[in-house]
Tab-separated table of C-alpha atoms and ligand atoms in Angstrom:
chain	number	residue	atom	x	y	z
N	22	MET	CA	5.217	13.482	4.455
N	23	LEU	CA	2.170	14.072	6.639
N	24	ASP	CA	-1.276	14.028	5.069
N	25	GLU	CA	-4.212	16.231	5.997
N	26	PHE	CA	-5.018	13.997	8.978
N	27	ASN	CA	-1.451	14.041	10.303
N	28	ARG	CA	-0.653	10.528	9.153
N	29	GLU	CA	2.940	9.853	8.139
N	30	ILE	CA	2.817	8.460	4.596
N	31	ASP	CA	6.039	6.523	4.024
N	32	TYR	CA	4.965	3.391	2.129
N	33	VAL	CA	3.921	2.741	-1.474
N	34	ARG	CA	2.557	-0.482	-2.967
N	35	ILE	CA	3.425	-0.733	-6.650
N	36	SER	CA	1.558	-3.148	-8.902
N	37	VAL	CA	3.815	-4.076	-11.809
N	38	THR	CA	1.253	-6.152	-13.737
N	39	ASP	CA	-2.438	-7.081	-13.647
N	40	ARG	CA	-1.694	-10.564	-15.028
N	41	CYS	CA	-1.441	-13.670	-12.903
N	42	ASN	CA	-0.700	-17.386	-13.151
N	43	LEU	CA	-3.528	-18.155	-10.661
N	44	ARG	CA	-7.191	-17.145	-10.417
N	45	CYS	CA	-7.943	-16.946	-6.684
N	46	VAL	CA	-11.709	-16.840	-6.150
N	47	TYR	CA	-11.609	-13.681	-4.009
N	48	CYS	CA	-9.395	-11.824	-6.472
N	49	MET	CA	-10.048	-12.741	-10.126
N	50	PRO	CA	-12.894	-14.264	-12.139
N	51	GLU	CA	-12.171	-17.627	-13.727
N	52	LYS	CA	-12.783	-16.400	-17.264
N	53	GLY	CA	-13.551	-13.256	-19.229
N	54	LEU	CA	-10.584	-11.188	-18.158
N	55	ASP	CA	-9.350	-8.136	-20.014
N	56	PHE	CA	-5.746	-7.278	-19.308
N	57	ILE	CA	-4.045	-3.921	-19.656
N	58	SER	CA	-2.165	-3.712	-22.951
N	59	HIS	CA	1.639	-3.532	-22.891
N	60	GLU	CA	1.571	0.127	-24.011
N	61	GLU	CA	-0.650	1.039	-21.067
N	62	ILE	CA	1.517	-0.637	-18.414
N	63	LEU	CA	4.106	1.577	-16.755
N	64	THR	CA	7.607	0.796	-18.024
N	65	TYR	CA	10.365	0.060	-15.497
N	66	GLU	CA	11.926	3.436	-16.363
N	67	GLU	CA	8.622	5.163	-15.507
N	68	ILE	CA	8.268	3.234	-12.237
N	69	ILE	CA	11.851	4.120	-11.247
N	70	ARG	CA	11.227	7.787	-12.039
N	71	LEU	CA	8.071	7.747	-9.924
N	72	CYS	CA	9.935	6.063	-7.048
N	73	LYS	CA	12.499	8.885	-7.107
N	74	SER	CA	9.630	11.366	-6.730
N	75	PHE	CA	8.058	9.320	-3.922
N	76	ALA	CA	11.414	9.246	-2.121
N	77	ARG	CA	11.643	13.057	-2.322
N	78	LEU	CA	8.402	13.174	-0.315
N	79	GLY	CA	9.713	10.841	2.395
N	80	ILE	CA	8.426	7.521	1.103
N	81	SER	CA	11.091	5.026	2.109
N	82	LYS	CA	9.333	1.663	1.824
N	83	VAL	CA	8.241	0.041	-1.421
N	84	LYS	CA	6.170	-3.123	-1.831
N	85	ILE	CA	6.210	-4.763	-5.280
N	86	THR	CA	2.927	-6.501	-6.037
N	87	GLY	CA	0.523	-7.362	-8.870
N	88	GLY	CA	-1.283	-9.424	-10.320
N	89	GLU	CA	1.598	-11.778	-9.913
N	90	PRO	CA	4.770	-9.637	-9.938
N	91	LEU	CA	7.086	-12.561	-10.760
N	92	VAL	CA	5.402	-13.091	-14.153
N	93	ARG	CA	6.784	-9.741	-15.318
N	94	LYS	CA	10.154	-10.068	-17.038
N	95	ASP	CA	13.343	-8.947	-15.263
N	96	LEU	CA	11.711	-8.071	-11.949
N	97	PRO	CA	15.059	-8.325	-10.066
N	98	PHE	CA	16.328	-5.474	-12.267
N	99	LEU	CA	13.475	-3.263	-11.052
N	100	ILE	CA	14.037	-4.231	-7.421
N	101	LYS	CA	17.747	-3.500	-7.630
N	102	SER	CA	17.107	-0.140	-9.311
N	103	ILE	CA	14.573	0.922	-6.671
N	104	LYS	CA	16.918	-0.165	-3.865
N	105	GLU	CA	19.576	2.143	-5.303
N	106	ILE	CA	17.381	5.252	-5.025
N	107	ASP	CA	18.429	7.702	-2.305
N	108	GLY	CA	15.887	7.587	0.502
N	109	ILE	CA	14.466	4.151	-0.277
N	110	GLU	CA	15.294	1.890	2.661
N	111	ASN	CA	13.175	-1.158	2.190
N	112	VAL	CA	11.912	-3.056	-0.884
N	113	THR	CA	9.624	-6.032	-0.343
N	114	LEU	CA	7.582	-8.378	-2.512
N	115	THR	CA	4.165	-10.009	-2.357
N	116	THR	CA	3.887	-13.127	-4.500
N	117	ASN	CA	1.911	-16.343	-4.865
N	118	GLY	CA	5.289	-18.113	-4.711
N	119	ILE	CA	5.007	-20.140	-7.932
N	120	GLU	CA	8.037	-18.537	-9.584
N	121	LEU	CA	10.096	-18.313	-6.392
N	122	PRO	CA	12.123	-21.495	-7.012
N	123	SER	CA	13.450	-20.076	-10.288
N	124	GLN	CA	13.866	-16.452	-9.136
N	125	ILE	CA	14.685	-16.390	-5.414
N	126	GLU	CA	18.434	-16.324	-5.928
N	127	GLU	CA	18.272	-13.307	-8.247
N	128	LEU	CA	15.770	-11.542	-6.004
N	129	VAL	CA	18.113	-11.905	-3.042
N	130	ARG	CA	21.029	-10.685	-5.142
N	131	ALA	CA	18.917	-7.672	-6.153
N	132	GLY	CA	18.495	-6.823	-2.458
N	133	ILE	CA	14.929	-7.842	-1.628
N	134	ASP	CA	14.349	-7.277	2.107
N	135	SER	CA	11.259	-9.345	2.760
N	136	ILE	CA	8.879	-11.653	0.899
N	137	ASN	CA	5.190	-12.325	1.543
N	138	VAL	CA	3.813	-15.516	0.034
N	139	SER	CA	0.040	-15.784	-0.340
N	140	LEU	CA	-1.197	-19.260	0.489
N	141	ASP	CA	-4.644	-20.182	1.834
N	142	THR	CA	-4.282	-23.912	2.356
N	143	LEU	CA	-1.764	-26.754	2.385
N	144	ASN	CA	-4.382	-29.127	0.977
N	145	LYS	CA	-3.831	-29.896	-2.724
N	146	GLU	CA	-7.532	-30.214	-3.575
N	147	HIS	CA	-8.553	-27.106	-1.636
N	148	PHE	CA	-5.742	-25.154	-3.304
N	149	LYS	CA	-7.032	-26.219	-6.709
N	150	LYS	CA	-10.535	-25.094	-5.826
N	151	LEU	CA	-9.431	-21.734	-4.400
N	152	THR	CA	-6.895	-20.817	-7.075
N	153	ARG	CA	-8.301	-22.877	-9.988
N	154	PHE	CA	-4.829	-24.320	-10.663
N	155	ASP	CA	-3.007	-27.456	-9.570
N	156	LYS	CA	0.201	-25.664	-8.559
N	157	ILE	CA	0.560	-26.075	-4.804
N	158	ASP	CA	3.780	-28.084	-5.176
N	159	GLN	CA	5.539	-25.145	-6.839
N	160	VAL	CA	4.377	-22.803	-4.048
N	161	LEU	CA	5.616	-25.155	-1.318
N	162	LYS	CA	8.934	-25.510	-3.123
N	163	GLY	CA	9.127	-21.723	-3.354
N	164	ILE	CA	8.623	-21.357	0.403
N	165	LYS	CA	11.265	-24.005	1.082
N	166	GLU	CA	13.764	-22.222	-1.181
N	167	ALA	CA	13.015	-18.816	0.358
N	168	LEU	CA	13.592	-20.213	3.865
N	169	LYS	CA	17.217	-20.850	2.934
N	170	TYR	CA	17.858	-17.096	2.963
N	171	GLU	CA	17.761	-16.199	6.644
N	172	ASN	CA	18.313	-12.481	6.092
N	173	VAL	CA	15.126	-12.232	3.998
N	174	SER	CA	12.097	-12.145	6.267
N	175	LEU	CA	9.311	-14.486	5.156
N	176	LYS	CA	5.604	-14.051	5.808
N	177	LEU	CA	2.641	-16.084	4.711
N	178	ASN	CA	-0.699	-14.435	3.876
N	179	CYS	CA	-4.007	-16.279	4.043
N	180	VAL	CA	-7.443	-14.824	3.223
N	181	PRO	CA	-9.812	-17.193	5.058
N	182	LEU	CA	-13.296	-17.343	3.520
N	183	ASN	CA	-16.240	-18.513	5.596
N	184	THR	CA	-16.109	-21.758	3.625
N	185	GLN	CA	-12.533	-22.363	4.832
N	186	ASP	CA	-11.811	-25.694	6.445
N	187	GLU	CA	-10.709	-25.349	10.092
N	188	GLU	CA	-7.918	-27.860	9.484
N	189	ASP	CA	-6.566	-25.600	6.719
N	190	VAL	CA	-6.247	-22.701	9.147
N	191	LEU	CA	-4.594	-24.814	11.822
N	192	ASN	CA	-2.155	-26.439	9.381
N	193	LEU	CA	-1.056	-23.019	8.125
N	194	VAL	CA	-0.503	-21.844	11.711
N	195	ALA	CA	1.581	-24.991	12.326
N	196	LEU	CA	4.086	-23.739	9.715
N	197	ALA	CA	5.070	-21.008	12.177
N	198	LYS	CA	5.908	-23.623	14.804
N	199	ASP	CA	8.974	-25.145	13.176
N	200	ASN	CA	9.926	-22.381	10.738
N	201	LEU	CA	10.758	-18.710	11.071
N	202	ILE	CA	7.641	-17.737	9.081
N	203	HIS	CA	5.047	-15.285	10.300
N	204	VAL	CA	1.595	-16.525	9.326
N	205	ARG	CA	-0.978	-13.764	8.787
N	206	PHE	CA	-4.719	-13.839	8.259
N	207	ILE	CA	-6.234	-11.096	6.108
N	208	GLU	CA	-9.952	-10.376	6.367
N	209	VAL	CA	-11.587	-10.496	2.968
N	210	MET	CA	-12.332	-6.951	1.824
N	211	PRO	CA	-15.287	-5.819	-0.311
N	212	ILE	CA	-13.134	-4.987	-3.328
N	213	GLY	CA	-13.724	-6.598	-6.736
N	214	MET	CA	-14.584	-10.294	-6.345
N	215	GLY	CA	-14.391	-9.888	-2.565
N	216	ARG	CA	-17.692	-7.963	-2.676
N	217	GLU	CA	-19.575	-11.206	-3.227
N	218	LEU	CA	-17.840	-13.178	-0.480
N	219	GLU	CA	-17.747	-13.432	3.267
N	220	GLY	CA	-14.737	-14.373	5.318
N	221	LEU	CA	-13.829	-15.562	8.775
N	222	THR	CA	-13.091	-12.754	11.214
N	223	GLU	CA	-10.032	-12.252	13.376
N	224	ASP	CA	-11.980	-13.496	16.402
N	225	ASP	CA	-13.065	-16.664	14.561
N	226	ILE	CA	-9.438	-17.487	13.777
N	227	LYS	CA	-8.118	-16.605	17.228
N	228	ASN	CA	-10.640	-18.907	18.915
N	229	LEU	CA	-9.661	-21.709	16.595
N	230	ILE	CA	-5.935	-21.226	17.268
N	231	ILE	CA	-6.392	-21.059	21.039
N	232	SER	CA	-8.488	-24.226	21.052
N	233	LYS	CA	-5.691	-26.158	19.357
N	234	TYR	CA	-2.408	-24.459	20.335
N	235	GLY	CA	-3.212	-22.816	23.678
N	236	PRO	CA	-3.021	-19.152	24.751
N	237	ILE	CA	-1.747	-16.415	22.445
N	238	THR	CA	0.093	-13.329	23.734
N	239	PRO	CA	0.157	-9.947	21.945
N	240	TYR	CA	3.576	-9.247	20.421
N	241	LYS	CA	4.329	-5.557	20.910
N	242	ALA	CA	7.573	-5.080	18.949
N	243	LYS	CA	7.363	-3.761	15.386
N	244	LEU	CA	7.307	-6.383	12.661
N	245	GLY	CA	7.164	-5.250	9.023
N	246	ASN	CA	5.844	-2.043	7.467
N	247	GLY	CA	2.139	-2.628	7.502
N	248	PRO	CA	-0.994	-2.700	9.622
N	249	ALA	CA	-0.683	-6.290	10.875
N	250	HIS	CA	-0.702	-6.942	14.616
N	251	TYR	CA	0.922	-10.081	15.932
N	252	TYR	CA	0.683	-12.726	18.632
N	253	LYS	CA	3.254	-15.109	20.113
N	254	LEU	CA	2.529	-18.766	20.768
N	255	ASP	CA	4.503	-20.908	23.176
N	256	GLY	CA	7.095	-23.008	21.375
N	257	PHE	CA	6.557	-21.294	17.976
N	258	LYS	CA	9.439	-19.798	15.969
N	259	GLY	CA	7.196	-17.489	13.909
N	260	LYS	CA	4.343	-15.215	14.994
N	261	VAL	CA	0.697	-15.254	13.993
N	262	GLY	CA	-0.614	-11.957	12.614
N	263	PHE	CA	-3.888	-10.369	11.611
N	264	ILE	CA	-4.744	-7.711	9.052
N	265	SER	CA	-8.328	-6.977	9.910
N	266	ALA	CA	-9.346	-3.966	7.860
N	267	VAL	CA	-13.056	-4.615	8.428
N	268	SER	CA	-13.355	-5.681	12.086
N	269	HIS	CA	-10.319	-3.750	13.427
N	270	LYS	CA	-10.200	-0.675	11.181
N	271	PHE	CA	-6.721	0.917	11.125
N	272	CYS	CA	-7.303	3.976	8.889
N	273	SER	CA	-6.096	6.441	11.552
N	274	SER	CA	-2.592	4.968	11.253
N	275	CYS	CA	-2.668	4.168	7.517
N	276	ASN	CA	0.766	4.946	6.057
N	277	ARG	CA	0.302	4.001	2.409
N	278	ILE	CA	-0.500	4.946	-1.149
N	279	ARG	CA	-0.866	2.600	-4.138
N	280	LEU	CA	0.318	2.787	-7.723
N	281	THR	CA	-1.635	0.592	-10.152
N	282	ALA	CA	0.037	-1.170	-13.058
N	283	ASP	CA	-1.465	1.384	-15.475
N	284	GLY	CA	-0.010	4.275	-13.521
N	285	TYR	CA	-2.890	5.505	-11.372
N	286	LEU	CA	-1.883	6.760	-7.931
N	287	LYS	CA	-4.557	5.704	-5.415
N	288	ASN	CA	-4.795	7.279	-1.997
N	289	CYS	CA	-7.267	4.777	-0.477
N	290	LEU	CA	-8.032	1.141	-1.305
N	291	GLN	CA	-11.812	1.559	-1.339
N	292	TYR	CA	-12.211	4.757	-3.353
N	293	ALA	CA	-11.430	5.684	-6.931
N	294	SER	CA	-9.776	8.905	-5.749
N	295	GLY	CA	-6.265	9.683	-6.961
N	296	ARG	CA	-4.387	10.849	-10.077
N	297	ASN	CA	-3.413	9.276	-13.392
N	298	LEU	CA	0.356	9.770	-13.129
N	299	LYS	CA	1.087	7.862	-16.336
N	300	GLU	CA	-0.869	10.380	-18.425
N	301	LEU	CA	0.946	13.210	-16.699
N	302	ILE	CA	4.462	11.830	-17.131
N	303	ARG	CA	3.775	10.850	-20.739
N	304	SER	CA	2.607	14.397	-21.435
N	305	GLY	CA	5.955	15.832	-20.345
N	306	LEU	CA	5.583	16.841	-16.700
N	307	THR	CA	8.853	17.928	-15.060
N	308	ASP	CA	10.168	16.135	-11.945
N	309	ASP	CA	9.251	19.093	-9.720
N	310	GLN	CA	5.718	19.221	-11.133
N	311	LEU	CA	5.394	15.471	-10.614
N	312	VAL	CA	6.385	15.749	-6.959
N	313	GLU	CA	3.744	18.448	-6.470
N	314	VAL	CA	0.992	16.291	-8.024
N	315	ILE	CA	1.966	13.384	-5.762
N	316	ARG	CA	2.002	15.707	-2.743
N	317	LEU	CA	-1.515	16.891	-3.602
N	318	THR	CA	-2.775	13.310	-4.041
N	319	ILE	CA	-1.350	12.290	-0.664
N	320	ASN	CA	-2.864	15.348	0.952
N	321	GLU	CA	-6.295	14.380	-0.383
N	322	LYS	CA	-6.089	10.899	1.148
N	323	PRO	CA	-9.562	10.100	2.545
N	324	LYS	CA	-9.931	9.936	6.311
N	325	GLU	CA	-11.168	6.354	6.318
N	326	HIS	CA	-12.691	3.525	4.333
N	327	GLN	CA	-16.283	2.384	4.777
N	328	PHE	CA	-15.994	-1.356	4.221
N	329	ASP	CA	-18.392	-2.063	7.043
N	330	GLU	CA	-21.011	0.384	5.722
N	331	TYR	CA	-20.582	-1.168	2.276
N	332	ASN	CA	-21.178	-4.681	3.641
N	333	LYS	CA	-24.325	-3.598	5.532
N	334	LYS	CA	-25.671	-1.748	2.519
N	335	LYS	CA	-25.030	-4.789	0.346
N	336	ILE	CA	-27.174	-6.875	2.702
N	337	VAL	CA	-30.025	-4.362	2.416
N	338	ASP	CA	-29.678	-4.327	-1.389
N	339	ILE	CA	-29.820	-8.099	-1.591
N	340	ARG	CA	-32.915	-8.331	0.631
N	341	ASP	CA	-34.917	-5.688	-1.149
N	342	LYS	CA	-33.704	-3.841	-4.216
N	343	ASP	CA	-36.139	-0.922	-3.551
N	344	LYS	CA	-34.569	-0.317	-0.158
N	345	LYS	CA	-31.238	0.679	-1.724
N	346	GLY	CA	-29.618	3.253	0.505
N	347	ASP	CA	-31.845	2.365	3.464
N	348	ILE	CA	-28.936	2.346	5.869
N	349	SER	CA	-27.939	5.913	6.526
N	350	SER	CA	-24.336	6.489	5.582
N	351	ASN	CA	-22.481	8.925	3.390
N	352	LEU	CA	-21.143	6.088	1.267
N	353	ASP	CA	-21.589	6.999	-2.394
N	354	ILE	CA	-21.349	3.945	-4.656
N	355	ASP	CA	-20.126	6.175	-7.505
N	356	ASP	CA	-17.003	7.117	-5.525
N	357	LEU	CA	-15.966	3.497	-5.066
N	358	GLU	CA	-13.065	1.790	-6.796
N	359	SER	CA	-14.170	-0.427	-9.684
N	360	ARG	CA	-10.799	-2.129	-10.193
N	361	ARG	CA	-10.284	-5.697	-9.038
N	362	MET	CA	-7.688	-6.507	-6.356
N	363	SER	CA	-5.401	-8.025	-9.021
N	364	GLN	CA	-5.395	-4.646	-10.786
N	365	ILE	CA	-4.719	-2.667	-7.610
N	366	GLY	CA	-2.160	-4.957	-5.991
N	367	GLY	CA	-3.860	-5.632	-2.645
X	7	SAM	N1	-0.260	-12.288	-6.600
X	7	SAM	C1	0.362	-11.789	-5.430
X	7	SAM	C2	-0.165	-12.485	-4.196
X	7	SAM	O1	-1.189	-13.164	-4.294
X	7	SAM	O2	0.461	-12.306	-3.154
X	7	SAM	C3	0.247	-10.284	-5.260
X	7	SAM	C4	-1.078	-9.626	-5.577
X	7	SAM	S1	-2.442	-10.053	-4.527
X	7	SAM	C5	-3.707	-9.030	-5.196
X	7	SAM	C6	-1.995	-9.263	-3.000
X	7	SAM	C7	-2.728	-9.736	-1.773
X	7	SAM	O3	-4.095	-9.358	-1.864
X	7	SAM	C8	-2.716	-11.251	-1.578
X	7	SAM	O4	-2.216	-11.547	-0.290
X	7	SAM	C9	-4.174	-11.629	-1.680
X	7	SAM	O5	-4.478	-12.729	-0.864
X	7	SAM	C10	-4.869	-10.356	-1.235
X	7	SAM	N2	-6.265	-10.219	-1.688
X	7	SAM	C11	-6.764	-10.372	-2.926
X	7	SAM	N3	-8.091	-10.135	-2.953
X	7	SAM	C12	-8.455	-9.819	-1.677
X	7	SAM	C13	-9.680	-9.434	-1.039
X	7	SAM	N4	-10.825	-9.321	-1.717
X	7	SAM	N5	-9.657	-9.162	0.276
X	7	SAM	C14	-8.501	-9.255	0.983
X	7	SAM	N6	-7.317	-9.566	0.441
X	7	SAM	C15	-7.287	-9.862	-0.870
X	8	SF4	FE1	-3.212	-13.884	-8.501
X	8	SF4	FE2	-2.501	-12.933	-6.140
X	8	SF4	FE3	-4.928	-12.435	-7.097
X	8	SF4	FE4	-4.339	-14.899	-6.339
X	8	SF4	S1	-4.408	-13.082	-5.017
X	8	SF4	S2	-5.327	-14.297	-8.268
X	8	SF4	S3	-2.217	-15.034	-6.855
X	8	SF4	S4	-3.059	-11.705	-7.954
């Protein structure tokens, strides 16, 4: 369906858990985490029912995310069930890859169309520092296993912080040379832990790539369901992509909504705006009523995020607490999302 700003909304990201087997520095604190209780997490039956309602409104693409989605039991069952819904054309997964070696076969059998693996470095020590776990070998094995399935498209996601080693970036890009993997760089966003961090920008990364691998050419054909834009490199099998929500804002073509693991339907990553669908379905809403609530939530989708305004305001706040709000903007801190990325699903 079209929202108030004429954007075609056809994509939902569904977080199936807020738990994870890693603790990436930009996503989760090392300690002191409260997780949603099992009663508060949407059941698979509830998620499937919601997907049927989304499909009635023209949503045809579903991304399964988390926390780490592969730590939730029987995920292939959910994927298969969503694939069977009339109107759903594409079901994809975002994972840290650790459980891929044990689950890839079942995921493929369930009909997964594409898999994104999040990986910020190929260096064992750097991985340990960034994720707080010594598990890079499992991730690399997961990627190797996934590459065996040529009909499942594979992408790699890296969130480069400003502390990132240049070699790390270049080694990740090198994966796209010999393998059909698209390597993407995501600018760190001021959500949850990301509010305290700064990342490399798209231009930083591009300059680095060009200095080592030569010129990059924009790739115009469509690749995937999201906001990434891609470049070709001579002699590379995969493409290099960028998701630059801060420096190259793409709100005017945003096609997505997000369902959190506790059943809240979000219509923008940065704001708390949306509806608690779990409460509504558990209080006996009919399917038609549910579709109307979702329609309303999509229609209220904000025009744009204000990540850049947030970052500038943060700088003012840090310099002088009394100058809070010094930068003129209509950004109201009270409207902002307080969930962490692991609770939203990215
Ligand atoms: N655990 C899975 C994974 O890591 O792919 C799925 C959930 S994770 C929250 C989804 C994506 O969000 C990952 O690619 C991760 O790198 C990204 N992410 C987490 N925090 C972020 C932040 N503050 N800014 C930008 N991307 C972030
Ligand atoms: Fe876990 Fe993914 Fe967040 Fe890393 S980015 S802590 S793997 S949910």
